[in-house]
Coordinates of C-alpha atoms and ligand atoms in Angstrom, one line a residue:
X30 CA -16.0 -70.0 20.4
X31 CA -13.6 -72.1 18.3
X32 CA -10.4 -72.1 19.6
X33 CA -8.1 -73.1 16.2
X34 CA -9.0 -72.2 12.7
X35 CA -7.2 -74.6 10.2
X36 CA -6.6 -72.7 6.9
X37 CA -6.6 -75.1 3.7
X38 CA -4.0 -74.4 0.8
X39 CA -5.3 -74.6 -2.5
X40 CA -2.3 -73.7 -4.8
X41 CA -2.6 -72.1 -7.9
X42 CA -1.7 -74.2 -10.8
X43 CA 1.9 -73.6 -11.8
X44 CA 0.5 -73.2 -15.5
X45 CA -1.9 -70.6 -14.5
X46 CA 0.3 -68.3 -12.1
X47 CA 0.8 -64.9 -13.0
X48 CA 4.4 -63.7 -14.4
X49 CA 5.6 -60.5 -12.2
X50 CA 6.1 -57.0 -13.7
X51 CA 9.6 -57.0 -15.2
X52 CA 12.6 -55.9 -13.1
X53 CA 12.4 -52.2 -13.6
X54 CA 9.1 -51.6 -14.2
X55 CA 7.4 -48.8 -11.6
X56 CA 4.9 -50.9 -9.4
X57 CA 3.1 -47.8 -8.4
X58 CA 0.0 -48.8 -6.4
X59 CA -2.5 -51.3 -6.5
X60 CA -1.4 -52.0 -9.9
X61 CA -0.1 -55.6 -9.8
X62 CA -1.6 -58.6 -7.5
X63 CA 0.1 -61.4 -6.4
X64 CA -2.0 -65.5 -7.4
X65 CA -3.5 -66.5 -4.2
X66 CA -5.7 -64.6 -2.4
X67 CA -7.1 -65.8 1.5
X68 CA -10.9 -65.4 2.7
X69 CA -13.1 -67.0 5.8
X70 CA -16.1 -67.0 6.5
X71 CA -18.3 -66.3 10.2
X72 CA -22.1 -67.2 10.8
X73 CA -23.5 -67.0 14.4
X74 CA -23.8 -71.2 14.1
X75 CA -20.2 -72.2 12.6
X76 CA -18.0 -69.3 13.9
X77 CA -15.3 -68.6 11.6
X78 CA -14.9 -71.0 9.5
X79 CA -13.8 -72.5 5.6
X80 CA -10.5 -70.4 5.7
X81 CA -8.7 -71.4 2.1
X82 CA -6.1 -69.7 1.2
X83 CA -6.8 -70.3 -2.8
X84 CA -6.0 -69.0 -6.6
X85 CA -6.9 -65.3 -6.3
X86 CA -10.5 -64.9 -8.0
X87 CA -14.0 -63.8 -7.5
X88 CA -16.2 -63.7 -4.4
X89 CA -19.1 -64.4 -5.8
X90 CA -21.6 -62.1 -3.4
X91 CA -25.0 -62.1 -4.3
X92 CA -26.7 -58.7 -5.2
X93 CA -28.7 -58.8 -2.0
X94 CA -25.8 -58.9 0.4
X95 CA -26.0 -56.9 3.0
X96 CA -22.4 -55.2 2.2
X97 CA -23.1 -54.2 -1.0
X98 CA -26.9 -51.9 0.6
X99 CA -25.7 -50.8 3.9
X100 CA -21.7 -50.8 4.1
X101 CA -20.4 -52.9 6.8
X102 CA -17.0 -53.0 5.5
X103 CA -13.9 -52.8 7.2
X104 CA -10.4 -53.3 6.0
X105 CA -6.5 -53.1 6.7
X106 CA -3.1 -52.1 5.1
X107 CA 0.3 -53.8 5.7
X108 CA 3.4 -54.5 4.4
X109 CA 6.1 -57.5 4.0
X110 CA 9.4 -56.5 2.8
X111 CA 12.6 -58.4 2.0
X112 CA 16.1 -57.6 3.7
X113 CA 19.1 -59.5 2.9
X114 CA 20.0 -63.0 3.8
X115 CA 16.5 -64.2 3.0
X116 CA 14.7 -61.8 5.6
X117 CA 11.0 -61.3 5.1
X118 CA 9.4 -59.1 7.5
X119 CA 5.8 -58.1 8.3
X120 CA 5.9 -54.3 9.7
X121 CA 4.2 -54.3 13.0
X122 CA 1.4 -57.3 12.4
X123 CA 0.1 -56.9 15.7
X124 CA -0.8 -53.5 15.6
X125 CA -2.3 -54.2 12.9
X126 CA -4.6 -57.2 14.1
X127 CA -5.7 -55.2 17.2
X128 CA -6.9 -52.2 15.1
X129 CA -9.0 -54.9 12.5
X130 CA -10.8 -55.8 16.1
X131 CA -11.1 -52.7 17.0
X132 CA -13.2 -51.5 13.7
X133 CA -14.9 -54.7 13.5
X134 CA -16.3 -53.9 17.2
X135 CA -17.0 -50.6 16.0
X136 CA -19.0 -51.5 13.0
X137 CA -20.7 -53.9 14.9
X138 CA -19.2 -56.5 13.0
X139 CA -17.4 -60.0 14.5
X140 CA -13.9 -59.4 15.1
X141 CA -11.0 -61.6 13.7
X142 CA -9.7 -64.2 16.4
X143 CA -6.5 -61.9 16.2
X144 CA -3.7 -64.9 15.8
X145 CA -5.8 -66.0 13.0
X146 CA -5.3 -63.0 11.5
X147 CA -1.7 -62.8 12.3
X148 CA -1.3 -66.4 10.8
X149 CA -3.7 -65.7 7.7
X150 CA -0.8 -62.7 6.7
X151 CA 1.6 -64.8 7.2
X152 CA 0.1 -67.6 5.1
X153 CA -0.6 -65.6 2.0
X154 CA 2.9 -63.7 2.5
X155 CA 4.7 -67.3 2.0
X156 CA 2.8 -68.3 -0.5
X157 CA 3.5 -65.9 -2.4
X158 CA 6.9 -65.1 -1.6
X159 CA 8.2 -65.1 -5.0
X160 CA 5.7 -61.6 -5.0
X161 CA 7.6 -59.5 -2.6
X162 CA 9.7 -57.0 -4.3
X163 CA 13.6 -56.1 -3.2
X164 CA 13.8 -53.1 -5.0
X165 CA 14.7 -49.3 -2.7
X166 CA 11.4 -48.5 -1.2
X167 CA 9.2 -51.8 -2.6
X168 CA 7.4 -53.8 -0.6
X169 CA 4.6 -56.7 -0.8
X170 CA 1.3 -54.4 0.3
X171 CA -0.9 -56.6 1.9
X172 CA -4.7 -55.4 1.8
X173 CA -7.5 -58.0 4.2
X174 CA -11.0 -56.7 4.7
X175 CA -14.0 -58.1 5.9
X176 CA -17.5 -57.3 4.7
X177 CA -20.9 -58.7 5.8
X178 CA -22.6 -61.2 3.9
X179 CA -25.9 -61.3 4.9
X180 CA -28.1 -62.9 2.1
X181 CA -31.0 -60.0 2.8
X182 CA -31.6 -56.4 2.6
X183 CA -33.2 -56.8 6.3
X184 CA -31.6 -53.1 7.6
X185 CA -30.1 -54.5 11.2
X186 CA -26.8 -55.6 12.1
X187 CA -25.3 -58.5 10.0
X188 CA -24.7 -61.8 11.3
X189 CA -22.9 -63.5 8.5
X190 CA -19.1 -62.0 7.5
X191 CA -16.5 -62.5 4.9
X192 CA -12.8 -62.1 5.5
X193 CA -10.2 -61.7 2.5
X194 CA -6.9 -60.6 2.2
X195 CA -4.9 -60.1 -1.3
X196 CA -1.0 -59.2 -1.7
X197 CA 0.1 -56.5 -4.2
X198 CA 3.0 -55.4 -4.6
X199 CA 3.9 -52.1 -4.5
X200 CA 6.9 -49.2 -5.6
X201 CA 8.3 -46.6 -4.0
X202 CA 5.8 -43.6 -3.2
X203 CA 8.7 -41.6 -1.4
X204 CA 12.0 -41.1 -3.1
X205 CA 14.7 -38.5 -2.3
X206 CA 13.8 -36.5 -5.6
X207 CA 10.4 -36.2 -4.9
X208 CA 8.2 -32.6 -4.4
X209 CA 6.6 -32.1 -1.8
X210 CA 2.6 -31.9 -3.2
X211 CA -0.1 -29.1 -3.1
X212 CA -2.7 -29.6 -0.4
X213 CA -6.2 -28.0 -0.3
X214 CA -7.4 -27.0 3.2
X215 CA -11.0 -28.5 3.0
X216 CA -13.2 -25.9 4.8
X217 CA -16.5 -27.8 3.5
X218 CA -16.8 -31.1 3.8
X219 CA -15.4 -32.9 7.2
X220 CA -14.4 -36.3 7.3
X221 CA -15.5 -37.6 10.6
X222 CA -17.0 -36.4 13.7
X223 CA -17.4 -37.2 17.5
X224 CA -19.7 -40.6 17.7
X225 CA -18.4 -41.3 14.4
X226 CA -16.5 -43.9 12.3
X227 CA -13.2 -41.5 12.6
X228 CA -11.2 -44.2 14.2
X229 CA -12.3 -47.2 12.4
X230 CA -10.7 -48.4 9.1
X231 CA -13.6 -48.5 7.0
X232 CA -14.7 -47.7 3.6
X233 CA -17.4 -45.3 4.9
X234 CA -14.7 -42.7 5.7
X235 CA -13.6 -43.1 2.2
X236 CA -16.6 -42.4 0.2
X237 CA -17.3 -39.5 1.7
X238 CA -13.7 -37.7 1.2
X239 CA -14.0 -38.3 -2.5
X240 CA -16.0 -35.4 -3.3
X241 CA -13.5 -33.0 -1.8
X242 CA -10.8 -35.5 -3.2
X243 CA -11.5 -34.6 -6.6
X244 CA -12.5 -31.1 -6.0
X245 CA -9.0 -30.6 -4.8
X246 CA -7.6 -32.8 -7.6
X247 CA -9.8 -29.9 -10.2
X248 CA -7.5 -27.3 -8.6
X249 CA -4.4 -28.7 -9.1
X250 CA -4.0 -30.2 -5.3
X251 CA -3.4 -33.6 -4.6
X252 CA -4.8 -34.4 -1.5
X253 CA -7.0 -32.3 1.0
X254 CA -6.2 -31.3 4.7
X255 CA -9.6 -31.7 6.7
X256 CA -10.8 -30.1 9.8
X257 CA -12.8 -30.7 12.5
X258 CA -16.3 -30.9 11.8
X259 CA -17.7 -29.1 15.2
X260 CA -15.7 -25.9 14.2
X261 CA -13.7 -26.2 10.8
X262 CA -10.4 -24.9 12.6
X263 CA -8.5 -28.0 13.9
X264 CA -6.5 -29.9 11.6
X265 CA -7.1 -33.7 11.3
X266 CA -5.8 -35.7 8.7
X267 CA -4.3 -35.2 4.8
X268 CA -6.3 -37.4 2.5
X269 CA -6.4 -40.6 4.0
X270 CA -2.8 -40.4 6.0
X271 CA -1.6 -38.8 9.6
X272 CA -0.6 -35.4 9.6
X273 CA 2.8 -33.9 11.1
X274 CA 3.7 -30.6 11.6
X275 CA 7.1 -29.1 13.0
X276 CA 7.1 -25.9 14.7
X277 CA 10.1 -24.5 15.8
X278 CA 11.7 -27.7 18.0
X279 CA 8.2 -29.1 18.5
X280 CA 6.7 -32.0 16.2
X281 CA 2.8 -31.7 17.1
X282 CA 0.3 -34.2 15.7
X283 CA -3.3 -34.2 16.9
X284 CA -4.3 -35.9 19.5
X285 CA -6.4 -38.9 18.8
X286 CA -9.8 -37.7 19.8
X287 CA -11.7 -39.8 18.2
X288 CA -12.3 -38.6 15.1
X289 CA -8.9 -39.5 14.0
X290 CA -7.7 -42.8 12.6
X291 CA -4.2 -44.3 14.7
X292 CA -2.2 -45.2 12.5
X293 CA 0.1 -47.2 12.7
X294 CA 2.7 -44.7 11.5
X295 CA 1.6 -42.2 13.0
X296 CA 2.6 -44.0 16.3
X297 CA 6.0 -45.2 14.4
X298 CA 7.0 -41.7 13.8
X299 CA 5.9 -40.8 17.3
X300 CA 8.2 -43.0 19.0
X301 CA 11.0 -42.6 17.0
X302 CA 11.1 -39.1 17.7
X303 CA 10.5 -39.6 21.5
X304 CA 13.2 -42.2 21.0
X305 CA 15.7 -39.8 19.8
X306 CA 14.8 -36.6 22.0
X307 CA 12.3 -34.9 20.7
X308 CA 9.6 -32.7 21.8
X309 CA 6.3 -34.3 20.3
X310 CA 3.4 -33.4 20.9
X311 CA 0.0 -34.6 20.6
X312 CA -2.8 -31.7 20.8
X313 CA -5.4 -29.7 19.2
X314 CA -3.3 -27.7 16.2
X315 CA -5.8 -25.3 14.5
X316 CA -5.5 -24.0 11.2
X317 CA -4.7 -20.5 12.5
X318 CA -1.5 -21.5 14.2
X319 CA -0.3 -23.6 11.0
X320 CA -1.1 -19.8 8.7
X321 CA 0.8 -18.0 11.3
X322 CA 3.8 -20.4 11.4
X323 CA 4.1 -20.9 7.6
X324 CA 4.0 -16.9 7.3
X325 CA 6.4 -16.5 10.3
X326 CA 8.8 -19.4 9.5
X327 CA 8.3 -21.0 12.7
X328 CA 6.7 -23.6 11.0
X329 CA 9.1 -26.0 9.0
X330 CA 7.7 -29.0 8.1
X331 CA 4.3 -30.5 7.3
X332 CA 4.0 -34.4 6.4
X333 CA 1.7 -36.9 6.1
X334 CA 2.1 -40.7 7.4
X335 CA 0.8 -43.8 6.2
X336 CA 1.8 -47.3 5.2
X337 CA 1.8 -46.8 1.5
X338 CA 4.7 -43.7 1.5
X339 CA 5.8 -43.7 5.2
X340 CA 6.1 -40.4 4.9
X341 CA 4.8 -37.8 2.2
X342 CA 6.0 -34.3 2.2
X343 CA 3.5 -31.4 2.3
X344 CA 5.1 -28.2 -0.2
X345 CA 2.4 -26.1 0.2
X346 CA -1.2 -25.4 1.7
X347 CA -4.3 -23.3 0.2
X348 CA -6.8 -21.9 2.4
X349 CA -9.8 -19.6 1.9
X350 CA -8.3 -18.8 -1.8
X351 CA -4.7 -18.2 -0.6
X352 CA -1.5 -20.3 -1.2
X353 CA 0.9 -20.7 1.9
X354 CA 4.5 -22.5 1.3
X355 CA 6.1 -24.5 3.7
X356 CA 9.8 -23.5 4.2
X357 CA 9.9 -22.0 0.4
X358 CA 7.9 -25.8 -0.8
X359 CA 11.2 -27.3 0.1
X360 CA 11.3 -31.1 1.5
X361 CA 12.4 -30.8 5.1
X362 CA 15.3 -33.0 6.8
X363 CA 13.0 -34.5 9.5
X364 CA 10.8 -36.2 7.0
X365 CA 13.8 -37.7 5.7
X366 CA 15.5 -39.1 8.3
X367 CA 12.1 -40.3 9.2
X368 CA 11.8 -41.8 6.3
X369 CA 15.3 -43.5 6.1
X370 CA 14.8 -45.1 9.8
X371 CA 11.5 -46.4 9.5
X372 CA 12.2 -48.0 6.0
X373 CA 15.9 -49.3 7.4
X374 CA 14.3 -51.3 10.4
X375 CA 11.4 -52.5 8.0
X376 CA 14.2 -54.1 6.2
X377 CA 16.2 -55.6 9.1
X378 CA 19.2 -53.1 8.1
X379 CA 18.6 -50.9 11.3
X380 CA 18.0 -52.2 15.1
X381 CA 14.1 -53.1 15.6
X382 CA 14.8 -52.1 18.9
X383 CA 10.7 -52.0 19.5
X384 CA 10.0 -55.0 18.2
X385 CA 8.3 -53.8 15.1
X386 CA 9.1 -56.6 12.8
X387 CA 7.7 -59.7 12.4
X388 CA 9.9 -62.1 10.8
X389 CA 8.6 -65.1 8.5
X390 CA 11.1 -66.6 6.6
X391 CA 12.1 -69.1 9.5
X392 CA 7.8 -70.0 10.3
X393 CA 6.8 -73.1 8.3
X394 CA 3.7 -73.4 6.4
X395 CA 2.5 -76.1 7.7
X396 CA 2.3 -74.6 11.3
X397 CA 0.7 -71.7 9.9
X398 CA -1.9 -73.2 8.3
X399 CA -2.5 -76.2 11.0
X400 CA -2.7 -73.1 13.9
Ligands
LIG502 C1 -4.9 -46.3 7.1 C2 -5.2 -44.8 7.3 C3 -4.2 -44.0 7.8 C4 -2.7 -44.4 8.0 O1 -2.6 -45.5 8.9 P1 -1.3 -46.4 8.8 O2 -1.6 -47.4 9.9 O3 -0.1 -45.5 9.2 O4 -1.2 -46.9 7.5 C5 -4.5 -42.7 8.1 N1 -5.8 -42.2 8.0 C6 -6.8 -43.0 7.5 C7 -8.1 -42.5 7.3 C8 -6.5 -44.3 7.1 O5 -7.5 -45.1 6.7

């Protein structure tokens, strides 16, 4: 329809901006949000349109919108990190983009013009540049989502949509020192199935994993491992990130199927392995094999991948009542020299040699906003 979408700037008022946590402070997640916040809006007549990029503040949705009843709600998760000599890098923006379109189409929802999106994250990055930590393992997290708007609690596809994106910065979720965590094999509830949402990024495949979230959480685990939902044997995710396992010489993920997000570090890790000789694959891994090979030794590692930690150890697995440790609950070298690469090229201290990073530093505003 349209072909440019000019985004307005709004500043905050200096007076009114936010101070940042003081140096030191743990940022943890979520915690802290940066002033300016960016949102558009679609309707079948105007297209996408009334992108401001504004003081970070309300929404102002009515009760009766069509989100709030019947959940067409998408979102994303990115980061921009600082390097040195003034680098400021999105990790892997485009991938990002594509999979926004991807679960808008799946949720029957209008998809982003994609460099809009691209220029949107770049917009709010710069603006609030002053937001993006420096600190080992910090980053500015970068969270867009679009909802539908609809005015009516008519039960049929919306037509009317709201894009946002907010910036918060966020710590370190993987450090050297860190234990490996507990995780509960879910043999209950599933989180996604054939047909399903699985592969979209959408808050549907979030409410339903809460229940066996805090179950888990009850007993001491932090996260749950789910399986299939056609036969409870084949391992999909941990909580909401990718799951790795190394067997022997072999690192096997499963194979996306459908029911399995692709994230965006899952396919990072996947590379760099393949990059550096590997054997990877990407199968069916049931929960059988994963017993056997903690019993045996065969298996060595287990770790989960995802944009907020990269990388996140797995120490241990409980299944059907019985606790299983992985290589005595130790963290295994893999995940760290995972860890170490992916965050190095984030930062423009290790060859982006697939073009992972997008920098901003150099783009002007003005561009950006203009499109
Ligand atoms: C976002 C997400 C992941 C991780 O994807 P990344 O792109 O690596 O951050 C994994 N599983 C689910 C369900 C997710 O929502």
């Amino acid at each position: 329809m349209q072909s440019k979408i000019s985004i307005e700037f709004v500043p905050q008022r200096p007076e009114k901006c936010r101070s940042l946590p003081p140096k030191g402070t743990p940022l943890g997640f979520g915690r802290y949000f940066s002033d300016h916040m960016l949102r558009a809006a679609f309707s079948e007549s105007q297209g996408w349109h009334s992108a401001v990029l504004e003081a970070s503040g309300s929404l102002g949705l009515v009760p009766q919108s069509h989100c709030l009843h019947y959940g067409q709600s998408i979102f994303e998760g990115l980061k921009a990190y600082r390097g040195n000599d003034g680098h400021i890098g999105i990790f892997r923006l485009d991938q990002s983009a594509r999979r926004f379109s991807n679960s808008a189409r799946r949720l029957a929802m209008e998809p982003l013009p994609e460099d809009f999106y691209k220029r949107a994250m770049a917009a709010l990055t710069l603006a609030d540049r002053r937001w993006i930590p420096d600190g080992e393992g910090e980053a500015l997290y970068l969270r867009p989502l679009m909802v539908s708007t609809d005015p009516c609690v008519c039960v049929r596809p919306a037509d009317e949509f709201l894009f946002c994106a907010v910036a918060s910065p966020s710590g370190a979720l993987f450090s050297e020192s860190l234990e490996p965590v507990a995780i509960l094999v879910e043999d209950e509830d599933v989180r996604a199935v054939r047909g399903g949402l699985g592969e979209a990024k959408t808050s549907a495949n979030y409410a339903h994993s809460f229940r066996a979230h805090r179950r888990a959480e009850q007993l001491g685990y932090a996260q749950v491992l789910w399986l299939d939902a056609a036969e409870h044997r084949f391992a999909e995710e941990v909580g909401t990130m990718n799951i790795f396992f190394l067997f022997g010489d072999e690192l096997a993920t499963p194979d996306l199927d459908g029911t399995i997000l692709p994230g965006i570090t899952r396919d990072s890790v996947l590379t760099l392995a393949r990059d550096w000789g590997m054997k990877v694959s990407e199968r069916r891994i049931s929960i059988d094999e994963i017993i056997d090979g903690a019993l045996s030794g065969r298996l060595t590692e287990v770790f989960g991948t995802g944009t907020a930690a990269i990388v996140s150890p797995v120490g241990k697995l409980a299944y059907k009542g019985r606790d299983y440790a992985i290589s005595g609950g130790r963290r295994g070298s893999l995940t760290l020299e995972l860890y170490k690469r992916i965050s190095a090229i984030q930062r423009g201290e290790a060859e982006d040699k697939f073009g992972w990073v997008t920098r901003i530093d150099q783009l002007s505003m003005e561009e950006l906003l203009r499109g």
